[in-house]
JSON list of C-alpha atoms and ligand atoms in Angstrom, two decimals:
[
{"chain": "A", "resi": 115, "resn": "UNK", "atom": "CA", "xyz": [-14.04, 23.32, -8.18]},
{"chain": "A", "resi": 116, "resn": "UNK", "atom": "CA", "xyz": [-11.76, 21.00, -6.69]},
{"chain": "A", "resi": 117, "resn": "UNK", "atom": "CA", "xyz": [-11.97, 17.36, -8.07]},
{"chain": "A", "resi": 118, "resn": "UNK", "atom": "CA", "xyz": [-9.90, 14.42, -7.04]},
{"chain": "A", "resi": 119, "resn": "UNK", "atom": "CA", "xyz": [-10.10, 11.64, -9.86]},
{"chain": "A", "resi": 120, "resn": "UNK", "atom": "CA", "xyz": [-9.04, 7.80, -8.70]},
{"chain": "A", "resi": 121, "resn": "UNK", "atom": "CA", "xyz": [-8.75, 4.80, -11.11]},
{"chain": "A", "resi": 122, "resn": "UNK", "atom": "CA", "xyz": [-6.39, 1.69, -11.43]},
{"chain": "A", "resi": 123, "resn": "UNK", "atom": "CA", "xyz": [-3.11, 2.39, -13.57]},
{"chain": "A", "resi": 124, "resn": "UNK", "atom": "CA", "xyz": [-4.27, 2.36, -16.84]},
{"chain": "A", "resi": 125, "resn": "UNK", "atom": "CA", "xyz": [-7.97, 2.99, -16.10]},
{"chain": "A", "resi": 126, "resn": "UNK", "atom": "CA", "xyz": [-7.53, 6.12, -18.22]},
{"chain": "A", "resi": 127, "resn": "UNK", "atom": "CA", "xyz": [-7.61, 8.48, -15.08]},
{"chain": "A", "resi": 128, "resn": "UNK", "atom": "CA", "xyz": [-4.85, 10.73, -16.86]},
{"chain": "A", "resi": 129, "resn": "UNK", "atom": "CA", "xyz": [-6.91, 11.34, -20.16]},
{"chain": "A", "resi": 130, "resn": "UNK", "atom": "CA", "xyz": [-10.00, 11.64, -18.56]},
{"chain": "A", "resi": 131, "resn": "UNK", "atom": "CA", "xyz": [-8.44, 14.42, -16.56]},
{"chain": "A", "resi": 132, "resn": "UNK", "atom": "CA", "xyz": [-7.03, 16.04, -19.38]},
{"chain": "A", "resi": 133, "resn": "UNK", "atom": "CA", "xyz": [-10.37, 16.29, -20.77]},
{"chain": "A", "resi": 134, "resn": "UNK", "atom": "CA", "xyz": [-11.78, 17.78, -17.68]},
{"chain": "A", "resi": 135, "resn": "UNK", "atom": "CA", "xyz": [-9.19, 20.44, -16.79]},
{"chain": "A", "resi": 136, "resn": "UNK", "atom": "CA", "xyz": [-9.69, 21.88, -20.45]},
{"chain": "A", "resi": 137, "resn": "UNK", "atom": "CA", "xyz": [-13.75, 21.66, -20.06]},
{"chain": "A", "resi": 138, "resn": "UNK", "atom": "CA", "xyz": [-13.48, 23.29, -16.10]},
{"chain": "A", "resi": 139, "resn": "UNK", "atom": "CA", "xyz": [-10.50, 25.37, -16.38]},
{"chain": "A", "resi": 140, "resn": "UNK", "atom": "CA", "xyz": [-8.80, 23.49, -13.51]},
{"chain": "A", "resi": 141, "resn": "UNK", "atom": "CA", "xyz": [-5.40, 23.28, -13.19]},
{"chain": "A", "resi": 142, "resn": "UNK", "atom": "CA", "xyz": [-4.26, 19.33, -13.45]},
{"chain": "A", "resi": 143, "resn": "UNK", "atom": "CA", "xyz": [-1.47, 17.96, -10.76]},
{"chain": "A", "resi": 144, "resn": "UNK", "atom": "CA", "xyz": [-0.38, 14.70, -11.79]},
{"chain": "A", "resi": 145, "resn": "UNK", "atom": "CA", "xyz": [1.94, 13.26, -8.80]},
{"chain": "A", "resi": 146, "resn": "UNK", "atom": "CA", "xyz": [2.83, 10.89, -10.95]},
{"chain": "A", "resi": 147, "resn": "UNK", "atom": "CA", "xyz": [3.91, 13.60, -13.59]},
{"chain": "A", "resi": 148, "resn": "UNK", "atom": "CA", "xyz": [5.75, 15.59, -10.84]},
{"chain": "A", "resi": 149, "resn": "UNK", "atom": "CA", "xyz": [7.75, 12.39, -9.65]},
{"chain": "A", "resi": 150, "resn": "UNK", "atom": "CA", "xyz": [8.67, 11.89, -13.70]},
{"chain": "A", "resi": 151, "resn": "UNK", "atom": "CA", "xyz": [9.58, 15.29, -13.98]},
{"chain": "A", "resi": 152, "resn": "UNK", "atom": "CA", "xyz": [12.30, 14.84, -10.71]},
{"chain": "A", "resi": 153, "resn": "UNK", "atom": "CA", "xyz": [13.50, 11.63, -12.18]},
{"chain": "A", "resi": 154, "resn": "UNK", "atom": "CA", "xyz": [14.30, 13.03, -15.59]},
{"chain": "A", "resi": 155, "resn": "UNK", "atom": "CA", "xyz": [15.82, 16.14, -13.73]},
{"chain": "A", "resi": 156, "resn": "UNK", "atom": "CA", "xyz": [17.86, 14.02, -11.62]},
{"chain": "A", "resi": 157, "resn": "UNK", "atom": "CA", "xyz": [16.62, 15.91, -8.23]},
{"chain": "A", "resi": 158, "resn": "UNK", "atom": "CA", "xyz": [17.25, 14.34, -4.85]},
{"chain": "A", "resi": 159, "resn": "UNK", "atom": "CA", "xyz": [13.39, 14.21, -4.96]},
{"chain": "A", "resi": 160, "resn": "UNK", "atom": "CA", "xyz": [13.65, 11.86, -8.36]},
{"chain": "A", "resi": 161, "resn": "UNK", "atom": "CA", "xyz": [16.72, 9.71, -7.40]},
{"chain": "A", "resi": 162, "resn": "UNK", "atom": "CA", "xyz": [14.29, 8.96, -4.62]},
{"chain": "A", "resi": 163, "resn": "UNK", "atom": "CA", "xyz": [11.37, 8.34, -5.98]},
{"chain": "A", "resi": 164, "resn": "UNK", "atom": "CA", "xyz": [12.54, 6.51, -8.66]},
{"chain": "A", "resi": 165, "resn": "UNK", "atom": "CA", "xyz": [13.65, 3.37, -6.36]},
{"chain": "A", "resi": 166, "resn": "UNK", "atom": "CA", "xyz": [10.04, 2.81, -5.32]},
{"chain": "A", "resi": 167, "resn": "UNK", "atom": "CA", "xyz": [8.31, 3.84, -8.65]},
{"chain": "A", "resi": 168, "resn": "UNK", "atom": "CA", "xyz": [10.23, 1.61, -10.81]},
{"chain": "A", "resi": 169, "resn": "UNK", "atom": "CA", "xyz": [9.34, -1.71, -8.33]},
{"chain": "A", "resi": 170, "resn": "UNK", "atom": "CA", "xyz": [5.79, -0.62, -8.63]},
{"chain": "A", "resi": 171, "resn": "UNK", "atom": "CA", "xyz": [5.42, 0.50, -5.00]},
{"chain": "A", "resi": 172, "resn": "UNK", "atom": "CA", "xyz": [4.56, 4.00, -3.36]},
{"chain": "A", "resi": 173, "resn": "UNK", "atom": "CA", "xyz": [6.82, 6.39, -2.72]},
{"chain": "A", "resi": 174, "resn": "UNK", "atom": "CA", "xyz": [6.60, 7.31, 1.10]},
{"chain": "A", "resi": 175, "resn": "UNK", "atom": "CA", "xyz": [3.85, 9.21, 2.18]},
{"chain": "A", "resi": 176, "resn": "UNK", "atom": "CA", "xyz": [6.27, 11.90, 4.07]},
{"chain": "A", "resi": 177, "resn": "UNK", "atom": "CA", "xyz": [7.75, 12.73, 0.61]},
{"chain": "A", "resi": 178, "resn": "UNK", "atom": "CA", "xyz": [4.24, 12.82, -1.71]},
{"chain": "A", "resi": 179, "resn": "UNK", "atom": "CA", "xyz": [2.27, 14.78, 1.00]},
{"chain": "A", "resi": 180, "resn": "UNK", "atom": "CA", "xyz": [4.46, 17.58, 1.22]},
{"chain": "A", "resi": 181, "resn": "UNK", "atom": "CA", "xyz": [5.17, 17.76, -2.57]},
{"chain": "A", "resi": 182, "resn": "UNK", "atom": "CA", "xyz": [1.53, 18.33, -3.27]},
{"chain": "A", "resi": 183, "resn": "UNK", "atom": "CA", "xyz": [1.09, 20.44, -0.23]},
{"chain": "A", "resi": 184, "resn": "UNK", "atom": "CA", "xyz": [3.84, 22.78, -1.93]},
{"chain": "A", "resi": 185, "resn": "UNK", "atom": "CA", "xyz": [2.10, 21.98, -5.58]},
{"chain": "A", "resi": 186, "resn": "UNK", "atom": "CA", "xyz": [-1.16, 23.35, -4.05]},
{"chain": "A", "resi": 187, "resn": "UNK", "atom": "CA", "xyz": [-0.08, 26.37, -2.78]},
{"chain": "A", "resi": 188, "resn": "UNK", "atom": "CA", "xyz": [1.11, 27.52, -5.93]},
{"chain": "A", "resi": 189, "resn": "UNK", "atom": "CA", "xyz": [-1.46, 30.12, -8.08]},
{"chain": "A", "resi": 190, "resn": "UNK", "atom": "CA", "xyz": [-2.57, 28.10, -10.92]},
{"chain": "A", "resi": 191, "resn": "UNK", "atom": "CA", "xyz": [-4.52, 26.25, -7.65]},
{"chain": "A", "resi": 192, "resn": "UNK", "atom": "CA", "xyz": [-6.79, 29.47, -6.78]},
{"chain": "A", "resi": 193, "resn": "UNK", "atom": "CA", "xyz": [-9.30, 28.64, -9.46]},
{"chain": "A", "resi": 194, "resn": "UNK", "atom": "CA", "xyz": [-9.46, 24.67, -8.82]},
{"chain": "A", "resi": 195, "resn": "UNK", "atom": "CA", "xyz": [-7.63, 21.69, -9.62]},
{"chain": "A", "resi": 196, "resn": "UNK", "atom": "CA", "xyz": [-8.21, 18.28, -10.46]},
{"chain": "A", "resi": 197, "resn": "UNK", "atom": "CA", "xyz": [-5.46, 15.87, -8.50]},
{"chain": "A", "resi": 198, "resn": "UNK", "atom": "CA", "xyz": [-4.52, 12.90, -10.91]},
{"chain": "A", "resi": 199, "resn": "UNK", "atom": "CA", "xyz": [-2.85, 9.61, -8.67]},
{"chain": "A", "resi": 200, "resn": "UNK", "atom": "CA", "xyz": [-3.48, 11.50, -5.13]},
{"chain": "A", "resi": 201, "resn": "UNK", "atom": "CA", "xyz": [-4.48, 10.71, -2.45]},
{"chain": "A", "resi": 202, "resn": "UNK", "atom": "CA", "xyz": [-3.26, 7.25, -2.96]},
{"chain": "A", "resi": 203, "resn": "UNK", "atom": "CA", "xyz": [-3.54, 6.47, 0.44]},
{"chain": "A", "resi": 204, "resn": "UNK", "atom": "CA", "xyz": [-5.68, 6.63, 3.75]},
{"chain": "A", "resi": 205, "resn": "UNK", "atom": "CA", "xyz": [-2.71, 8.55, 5.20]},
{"chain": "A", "resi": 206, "resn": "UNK", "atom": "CA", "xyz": [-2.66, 10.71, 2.31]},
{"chain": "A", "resi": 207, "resn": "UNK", "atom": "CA", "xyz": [-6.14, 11.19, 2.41]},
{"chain": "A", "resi": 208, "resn": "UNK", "atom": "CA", "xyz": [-6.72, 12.60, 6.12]},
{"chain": "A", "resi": 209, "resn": "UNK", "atom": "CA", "xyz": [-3.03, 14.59, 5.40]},
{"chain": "A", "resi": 210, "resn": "UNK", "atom": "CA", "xyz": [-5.29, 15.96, 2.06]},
{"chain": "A", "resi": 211, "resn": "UNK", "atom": "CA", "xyz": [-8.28, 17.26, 4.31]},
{"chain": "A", "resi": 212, "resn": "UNK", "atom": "CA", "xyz": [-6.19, 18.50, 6.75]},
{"chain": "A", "resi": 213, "resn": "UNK", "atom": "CA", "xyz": [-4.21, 20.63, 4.38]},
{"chain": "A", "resi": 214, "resn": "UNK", "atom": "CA", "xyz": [-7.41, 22.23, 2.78]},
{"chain": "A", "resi": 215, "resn": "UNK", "atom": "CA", "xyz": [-9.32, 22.30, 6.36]},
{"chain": "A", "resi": 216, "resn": "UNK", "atom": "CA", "xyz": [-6.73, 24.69, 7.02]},
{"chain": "A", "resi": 217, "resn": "UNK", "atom": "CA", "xyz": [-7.72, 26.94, 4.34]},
{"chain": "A", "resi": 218, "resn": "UNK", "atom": "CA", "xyz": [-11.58, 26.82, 4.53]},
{"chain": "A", "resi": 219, "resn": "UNK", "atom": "CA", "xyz": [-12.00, 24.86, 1.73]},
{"chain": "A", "resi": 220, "resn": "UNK", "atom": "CA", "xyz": [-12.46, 20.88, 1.22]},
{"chain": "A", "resi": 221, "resn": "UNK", "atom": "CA", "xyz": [-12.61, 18.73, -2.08]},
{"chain": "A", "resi": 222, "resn": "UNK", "atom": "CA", "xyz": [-16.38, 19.01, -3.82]},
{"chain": "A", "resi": 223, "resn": "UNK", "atom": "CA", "xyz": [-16.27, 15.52, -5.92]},
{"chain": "A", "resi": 224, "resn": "UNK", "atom": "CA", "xyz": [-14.09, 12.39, -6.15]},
{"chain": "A", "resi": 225, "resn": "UNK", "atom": "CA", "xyz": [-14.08, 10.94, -9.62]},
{"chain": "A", "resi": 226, "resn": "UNK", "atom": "CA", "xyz": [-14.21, 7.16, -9.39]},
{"chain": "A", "resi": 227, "resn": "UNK", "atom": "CA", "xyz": [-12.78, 5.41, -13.17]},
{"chain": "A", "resi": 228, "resn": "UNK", "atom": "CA", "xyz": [-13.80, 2.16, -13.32]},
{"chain": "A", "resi": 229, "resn": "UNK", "atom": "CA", "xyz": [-12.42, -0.46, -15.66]},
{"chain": "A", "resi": 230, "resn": "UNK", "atom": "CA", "xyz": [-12.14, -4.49, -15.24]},
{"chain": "A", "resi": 231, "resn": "UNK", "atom": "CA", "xyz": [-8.99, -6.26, -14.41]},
{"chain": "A", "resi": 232, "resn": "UNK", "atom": "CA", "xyz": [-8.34, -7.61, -17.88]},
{"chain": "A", "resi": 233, "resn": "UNK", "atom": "CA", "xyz": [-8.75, -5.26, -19.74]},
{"chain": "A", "resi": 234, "resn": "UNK", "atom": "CA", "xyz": [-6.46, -2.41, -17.60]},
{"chain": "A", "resi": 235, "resn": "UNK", "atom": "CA", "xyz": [-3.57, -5.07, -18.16]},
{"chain": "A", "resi": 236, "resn": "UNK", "atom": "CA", "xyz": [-4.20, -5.14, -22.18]},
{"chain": "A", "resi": 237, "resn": "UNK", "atom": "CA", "xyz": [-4.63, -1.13, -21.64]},
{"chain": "A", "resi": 238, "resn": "UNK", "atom": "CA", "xyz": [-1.31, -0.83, -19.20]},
{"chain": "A", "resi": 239, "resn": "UNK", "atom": "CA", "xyz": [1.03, -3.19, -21.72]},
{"chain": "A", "resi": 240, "resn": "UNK", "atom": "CA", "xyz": [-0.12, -1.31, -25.03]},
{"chain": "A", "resi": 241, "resn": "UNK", "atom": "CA", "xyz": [0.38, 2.05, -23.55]},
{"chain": "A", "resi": 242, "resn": "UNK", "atom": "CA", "xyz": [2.99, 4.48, -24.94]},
{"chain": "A", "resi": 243, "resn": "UNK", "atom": "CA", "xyz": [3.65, 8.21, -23.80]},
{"chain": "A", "resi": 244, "resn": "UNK", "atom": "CA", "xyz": [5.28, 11.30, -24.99]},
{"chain": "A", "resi": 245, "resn": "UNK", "atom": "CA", "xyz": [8.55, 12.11, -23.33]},
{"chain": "A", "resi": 246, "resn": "UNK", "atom": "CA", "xyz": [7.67, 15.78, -23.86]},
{"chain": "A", "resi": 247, "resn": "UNK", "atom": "CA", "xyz": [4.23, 16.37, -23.25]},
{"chain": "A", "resi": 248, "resn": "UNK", "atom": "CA", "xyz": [3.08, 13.31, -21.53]},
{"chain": "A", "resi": 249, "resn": "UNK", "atom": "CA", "xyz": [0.39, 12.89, -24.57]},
{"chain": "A", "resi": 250, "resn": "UNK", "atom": "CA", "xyz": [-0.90, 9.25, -23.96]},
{"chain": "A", "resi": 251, "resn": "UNK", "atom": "CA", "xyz": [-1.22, 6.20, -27.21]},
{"chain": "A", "resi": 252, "resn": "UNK", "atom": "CA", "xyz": [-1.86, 2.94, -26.99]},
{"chain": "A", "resi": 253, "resn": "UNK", "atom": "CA", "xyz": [-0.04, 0.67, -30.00]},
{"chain": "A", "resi": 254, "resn": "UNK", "atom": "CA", "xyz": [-3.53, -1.37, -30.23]},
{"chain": "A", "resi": 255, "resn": "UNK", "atom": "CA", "xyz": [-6.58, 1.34, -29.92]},
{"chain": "A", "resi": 256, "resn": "UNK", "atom": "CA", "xyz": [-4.35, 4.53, -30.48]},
{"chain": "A", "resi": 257, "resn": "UNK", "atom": "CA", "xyz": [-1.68, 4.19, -32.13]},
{"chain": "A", "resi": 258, "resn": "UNK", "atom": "CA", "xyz": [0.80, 7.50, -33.02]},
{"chain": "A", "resi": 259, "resn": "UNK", "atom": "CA", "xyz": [0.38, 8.40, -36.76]},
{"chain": "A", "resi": 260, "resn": "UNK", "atom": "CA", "xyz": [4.13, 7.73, -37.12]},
{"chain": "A", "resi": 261, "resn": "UNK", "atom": "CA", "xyz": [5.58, 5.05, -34.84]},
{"chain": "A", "resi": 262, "resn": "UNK", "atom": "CA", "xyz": [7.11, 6.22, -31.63]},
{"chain": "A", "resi": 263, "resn": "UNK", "atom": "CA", "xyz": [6.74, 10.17, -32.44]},
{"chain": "A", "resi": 264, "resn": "UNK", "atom": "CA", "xyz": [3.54, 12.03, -31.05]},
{"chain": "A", "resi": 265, "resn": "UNK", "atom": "CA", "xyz": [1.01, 13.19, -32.82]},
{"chain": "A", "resi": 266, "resn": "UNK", "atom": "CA", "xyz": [0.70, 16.43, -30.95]},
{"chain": "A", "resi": 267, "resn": "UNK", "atom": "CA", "xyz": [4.40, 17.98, -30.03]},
{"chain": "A", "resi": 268, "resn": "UNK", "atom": "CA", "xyz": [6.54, 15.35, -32.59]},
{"chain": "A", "resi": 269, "resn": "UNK", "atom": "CA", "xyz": [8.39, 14.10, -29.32]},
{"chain": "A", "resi": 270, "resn": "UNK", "atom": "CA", "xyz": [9.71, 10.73, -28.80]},
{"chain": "A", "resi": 271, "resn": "UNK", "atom": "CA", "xyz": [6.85, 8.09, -27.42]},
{"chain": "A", "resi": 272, "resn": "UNK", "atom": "CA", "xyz": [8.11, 5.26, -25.44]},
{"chain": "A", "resi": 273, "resn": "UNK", "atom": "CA", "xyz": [7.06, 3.24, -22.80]},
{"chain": "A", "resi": 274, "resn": "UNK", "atom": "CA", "xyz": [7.35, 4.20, -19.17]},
{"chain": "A", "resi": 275, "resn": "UNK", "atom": "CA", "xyz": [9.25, 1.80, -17.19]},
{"chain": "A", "resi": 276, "resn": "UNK", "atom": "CA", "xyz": [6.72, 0.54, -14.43]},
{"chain": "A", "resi": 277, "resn": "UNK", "atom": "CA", "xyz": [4.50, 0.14, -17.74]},
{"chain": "A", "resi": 278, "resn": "UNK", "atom": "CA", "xyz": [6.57, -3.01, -18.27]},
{"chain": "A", "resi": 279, "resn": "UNK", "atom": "CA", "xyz": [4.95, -6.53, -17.42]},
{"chain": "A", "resi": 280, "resn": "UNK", "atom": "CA", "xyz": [6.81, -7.73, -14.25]},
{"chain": "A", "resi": 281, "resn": "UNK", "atom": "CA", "xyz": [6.00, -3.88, -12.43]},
{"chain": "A", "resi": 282, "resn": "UNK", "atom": "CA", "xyz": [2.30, -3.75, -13.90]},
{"chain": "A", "resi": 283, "resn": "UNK", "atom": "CA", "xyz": [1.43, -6.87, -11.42]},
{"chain": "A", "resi": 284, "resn": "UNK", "atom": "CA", "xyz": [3.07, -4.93, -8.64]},
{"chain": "A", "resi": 285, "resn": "UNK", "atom": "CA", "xyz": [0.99, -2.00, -9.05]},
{"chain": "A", "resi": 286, "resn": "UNK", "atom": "CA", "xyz": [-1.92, -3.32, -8.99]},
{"chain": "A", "resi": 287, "resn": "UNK", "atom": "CA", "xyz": [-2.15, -5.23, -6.02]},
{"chain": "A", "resi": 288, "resn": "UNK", "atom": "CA", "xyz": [-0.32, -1.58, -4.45]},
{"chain": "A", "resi": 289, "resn": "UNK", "atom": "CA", "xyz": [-3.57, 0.11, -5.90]},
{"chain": "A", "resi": 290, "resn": "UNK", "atom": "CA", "xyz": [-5.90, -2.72, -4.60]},
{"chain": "A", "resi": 291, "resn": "UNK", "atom": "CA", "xyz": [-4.16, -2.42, -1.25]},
{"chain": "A", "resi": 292, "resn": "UNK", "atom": "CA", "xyz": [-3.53, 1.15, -0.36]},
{"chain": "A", "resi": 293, "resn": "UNK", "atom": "CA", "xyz": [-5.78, 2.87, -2.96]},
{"chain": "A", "resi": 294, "resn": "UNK", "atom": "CA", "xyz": [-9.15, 0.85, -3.15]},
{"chain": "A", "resi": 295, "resn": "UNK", "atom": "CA", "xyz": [-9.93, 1.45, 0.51]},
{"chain": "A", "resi": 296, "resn": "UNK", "atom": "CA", "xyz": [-10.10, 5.27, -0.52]},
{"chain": "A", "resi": 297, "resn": "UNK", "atom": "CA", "xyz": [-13.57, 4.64, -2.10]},
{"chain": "A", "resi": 298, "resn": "UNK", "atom": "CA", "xyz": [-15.10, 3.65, 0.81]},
{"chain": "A", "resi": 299, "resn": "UNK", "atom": "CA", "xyz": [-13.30, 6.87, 2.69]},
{"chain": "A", "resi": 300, "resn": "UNK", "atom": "CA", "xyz": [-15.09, 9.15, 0.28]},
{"chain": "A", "resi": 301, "resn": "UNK", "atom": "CA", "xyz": [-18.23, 7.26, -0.43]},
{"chain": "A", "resi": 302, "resn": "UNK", "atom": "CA", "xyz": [-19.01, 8.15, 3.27]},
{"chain": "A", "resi": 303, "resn": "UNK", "atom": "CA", "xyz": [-18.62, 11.43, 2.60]},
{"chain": "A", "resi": 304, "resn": "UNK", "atom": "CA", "xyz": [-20.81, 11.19, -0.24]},
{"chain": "A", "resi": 305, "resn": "UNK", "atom": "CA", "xyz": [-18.91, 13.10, -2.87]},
{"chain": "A", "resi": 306, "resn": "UNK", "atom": "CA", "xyz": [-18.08, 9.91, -5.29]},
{"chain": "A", "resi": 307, "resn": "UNK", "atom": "CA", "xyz": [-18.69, 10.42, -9.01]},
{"chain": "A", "resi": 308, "resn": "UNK", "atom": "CA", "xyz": [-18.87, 7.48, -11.27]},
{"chain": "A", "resi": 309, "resn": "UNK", "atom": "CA", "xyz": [-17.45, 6.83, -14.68]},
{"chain": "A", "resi": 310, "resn": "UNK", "atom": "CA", "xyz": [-17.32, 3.58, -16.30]},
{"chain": "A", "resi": 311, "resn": "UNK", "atom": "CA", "xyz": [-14.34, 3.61, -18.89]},
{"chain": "A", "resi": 312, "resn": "UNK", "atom": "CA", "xyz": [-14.59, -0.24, -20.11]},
{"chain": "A", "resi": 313, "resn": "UNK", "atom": "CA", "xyz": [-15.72, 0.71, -23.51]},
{"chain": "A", "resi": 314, "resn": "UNK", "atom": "CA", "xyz": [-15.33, 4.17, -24.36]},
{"chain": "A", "resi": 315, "resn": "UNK", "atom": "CA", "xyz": [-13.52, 7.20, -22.94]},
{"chain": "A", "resi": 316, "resn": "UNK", "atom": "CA", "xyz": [-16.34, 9.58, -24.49]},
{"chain": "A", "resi": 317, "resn": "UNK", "atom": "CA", "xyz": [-18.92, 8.15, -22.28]},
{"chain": "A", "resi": 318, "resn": "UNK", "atom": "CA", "xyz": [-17.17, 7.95, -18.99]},
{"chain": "A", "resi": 319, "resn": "UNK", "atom": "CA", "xyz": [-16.94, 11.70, -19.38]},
{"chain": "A", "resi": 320, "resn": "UNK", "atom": "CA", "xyz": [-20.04, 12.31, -20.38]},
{"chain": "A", "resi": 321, "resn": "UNK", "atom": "CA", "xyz": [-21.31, 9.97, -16.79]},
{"chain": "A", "resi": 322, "resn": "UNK", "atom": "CA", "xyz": [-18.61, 12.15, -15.09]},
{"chain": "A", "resi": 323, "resn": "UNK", "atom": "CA", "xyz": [-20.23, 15.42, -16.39]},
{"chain": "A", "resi": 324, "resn": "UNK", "atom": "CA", "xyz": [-23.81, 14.16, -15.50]},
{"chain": "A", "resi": 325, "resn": "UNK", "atom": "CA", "xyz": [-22.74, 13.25, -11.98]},
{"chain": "A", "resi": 326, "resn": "UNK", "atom": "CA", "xyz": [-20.89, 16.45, -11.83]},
{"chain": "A", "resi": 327, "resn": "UNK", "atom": "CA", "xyz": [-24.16, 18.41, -12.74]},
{"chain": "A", "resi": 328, "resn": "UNK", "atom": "CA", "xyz": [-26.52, 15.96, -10.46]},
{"chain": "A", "resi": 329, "resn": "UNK", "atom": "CA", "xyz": [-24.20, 17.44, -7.66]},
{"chain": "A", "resi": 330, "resn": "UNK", "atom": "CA", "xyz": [-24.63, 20.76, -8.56]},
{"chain": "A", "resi": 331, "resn": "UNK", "atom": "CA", "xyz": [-20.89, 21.53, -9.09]},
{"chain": "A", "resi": 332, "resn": "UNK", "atom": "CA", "xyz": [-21.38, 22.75, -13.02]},
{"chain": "B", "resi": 16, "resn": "AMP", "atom": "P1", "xyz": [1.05, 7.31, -12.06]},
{"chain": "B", "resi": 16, "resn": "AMP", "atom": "O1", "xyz": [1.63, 8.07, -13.20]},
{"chain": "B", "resi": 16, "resn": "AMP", "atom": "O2", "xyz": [-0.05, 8.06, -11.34]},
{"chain": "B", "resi": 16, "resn": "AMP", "atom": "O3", "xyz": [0.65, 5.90, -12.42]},
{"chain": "B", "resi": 16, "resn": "AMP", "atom": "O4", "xyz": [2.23, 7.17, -10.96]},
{"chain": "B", "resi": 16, "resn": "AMP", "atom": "C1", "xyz": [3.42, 6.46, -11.25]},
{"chain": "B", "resi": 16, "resn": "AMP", "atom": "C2", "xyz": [4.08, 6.02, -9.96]},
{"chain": "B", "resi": 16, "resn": "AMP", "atom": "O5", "xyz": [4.45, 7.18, -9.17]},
{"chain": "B", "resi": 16, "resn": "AMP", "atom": "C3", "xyz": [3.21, 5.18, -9.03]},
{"chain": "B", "resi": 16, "resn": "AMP", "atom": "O6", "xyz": [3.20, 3.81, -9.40]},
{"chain": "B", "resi": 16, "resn": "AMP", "atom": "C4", "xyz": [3.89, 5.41, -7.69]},
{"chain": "B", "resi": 16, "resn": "AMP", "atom": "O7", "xyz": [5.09, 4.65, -7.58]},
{"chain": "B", "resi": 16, "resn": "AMP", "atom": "C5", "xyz": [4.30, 6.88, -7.78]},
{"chain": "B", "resi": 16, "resn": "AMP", "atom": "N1", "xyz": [3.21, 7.74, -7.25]},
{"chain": "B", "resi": 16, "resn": "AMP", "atom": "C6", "xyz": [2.41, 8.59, -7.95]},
{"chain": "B", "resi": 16, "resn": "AMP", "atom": "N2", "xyz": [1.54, 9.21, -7.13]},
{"chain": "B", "resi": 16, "resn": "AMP", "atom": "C7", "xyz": [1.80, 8.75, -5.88]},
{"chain": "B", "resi": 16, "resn": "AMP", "atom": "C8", "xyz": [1.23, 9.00, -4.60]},
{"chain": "B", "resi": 16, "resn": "AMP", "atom": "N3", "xyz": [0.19, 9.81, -4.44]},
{"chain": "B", "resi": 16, "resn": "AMP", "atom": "N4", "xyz": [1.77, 8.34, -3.54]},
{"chain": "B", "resi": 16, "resn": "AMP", "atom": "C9", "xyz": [2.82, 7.52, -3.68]},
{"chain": "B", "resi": 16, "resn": "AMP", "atom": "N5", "xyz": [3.39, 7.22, -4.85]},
{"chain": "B", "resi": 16, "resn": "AMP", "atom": "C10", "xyz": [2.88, 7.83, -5.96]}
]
């Protein structure tokens, strides 16, 4: 199966997909993970990436399309995948069908995270990750055990840079500009699945898995 899930930052796409890839076996490719992972390295890729990620813009399309092309071709990707923060764009979109056209194969189900404004800035300032495994708190509804070490791996938890007030704005009006319009693009193709994570995480999975099953996919 091979699931695309979009959401606002801090909609909860990347937990939601955490949960999935453990319930479908799928392997989980987080762009935004891979960019991290170049910055921290200090890769021509990162020192890149990390001029547009930290003013809460896109990197280019030429650079993310052929980064995931190159993540997708690797073997973990046979059995299915669930793609965390792309397509973020039209561009990357039509790039994204192209890509799988060319193997016979096309994405079955879009998962669509919805949450309200107001409450994805409360989610986006509280939230704290691990600098090892990328395990995701929040210092209001889930906070680490021990402050600033994760529950899971005992890494440091800190909070990402474009988490930060001043770049949260930014990215939102990026996701309401280049991201939103990628509803519509997949709505006409009628493979949008809905999950409504305003209250709790455990029930936008469960309206994911429903959806999933209405579809025939599981
Ligand atoms: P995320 O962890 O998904 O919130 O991504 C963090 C940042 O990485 C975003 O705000 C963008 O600057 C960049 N990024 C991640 N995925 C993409 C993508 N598909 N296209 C362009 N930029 C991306």
């Amino acid at each position: 199966m091979k699931l695309i899930i979009l959401g606002a930052p801090g909609s909860g796409k990347g937990t939601s997909a955490t949960v999935l890839r453990e319930e479908y076996n799928l392997a989980h490719i987080s762009t935004g993970d891979i960019f991290r992972a170049n910055i921290k390295g200090n890769t021509p890729l990162g020192i890149e990436a990390k001029s547009y990620i930290d003013k809460g813009l896109l990197v280019p399309d030429s650079l993310t399309i052929s980064m995931v092309e190159d993540r997708l071709s690797q073997d973990d990707c046979k059995a299915g995948y669930i793609l965390d923060g792309f397509p973020r764009t039209i561009a990357q979109a039509e790039a994204l069908d192209e890509m799988l056209a060319k193997q016979n194969t096309k994405i079955d189900a879009v998962l669509s995270i919805v949450v309200d404004d107001e409450e994805i800035k409360n989610r986006v300032a509280g939230r704290r990750v691990c600098e090892k495994c990328g395990a995701s708190y929040n210092v209001v509804f889930k906070p680490t055990k021990v402050e600033g070490v994760c529950d899971l791996c005992g890494g440091v938890v800190y909070q990402r840079e474009d988490d930060k007030p001043e770049t949260v704005e930014a990215r939102l009006k990026t996701y309401y500009k280049n991201t939103q319009p990628l509803i519509d693009f997949y709505n006409k193709k009628g493979i949008i699945v809905e999950g409504d994570n305003n209250k709790n995480p455990e029930v936008c999975i469960e309206q994911i898995k429903e959806g999933l099953k209405a579809k025939g996919l599981v």
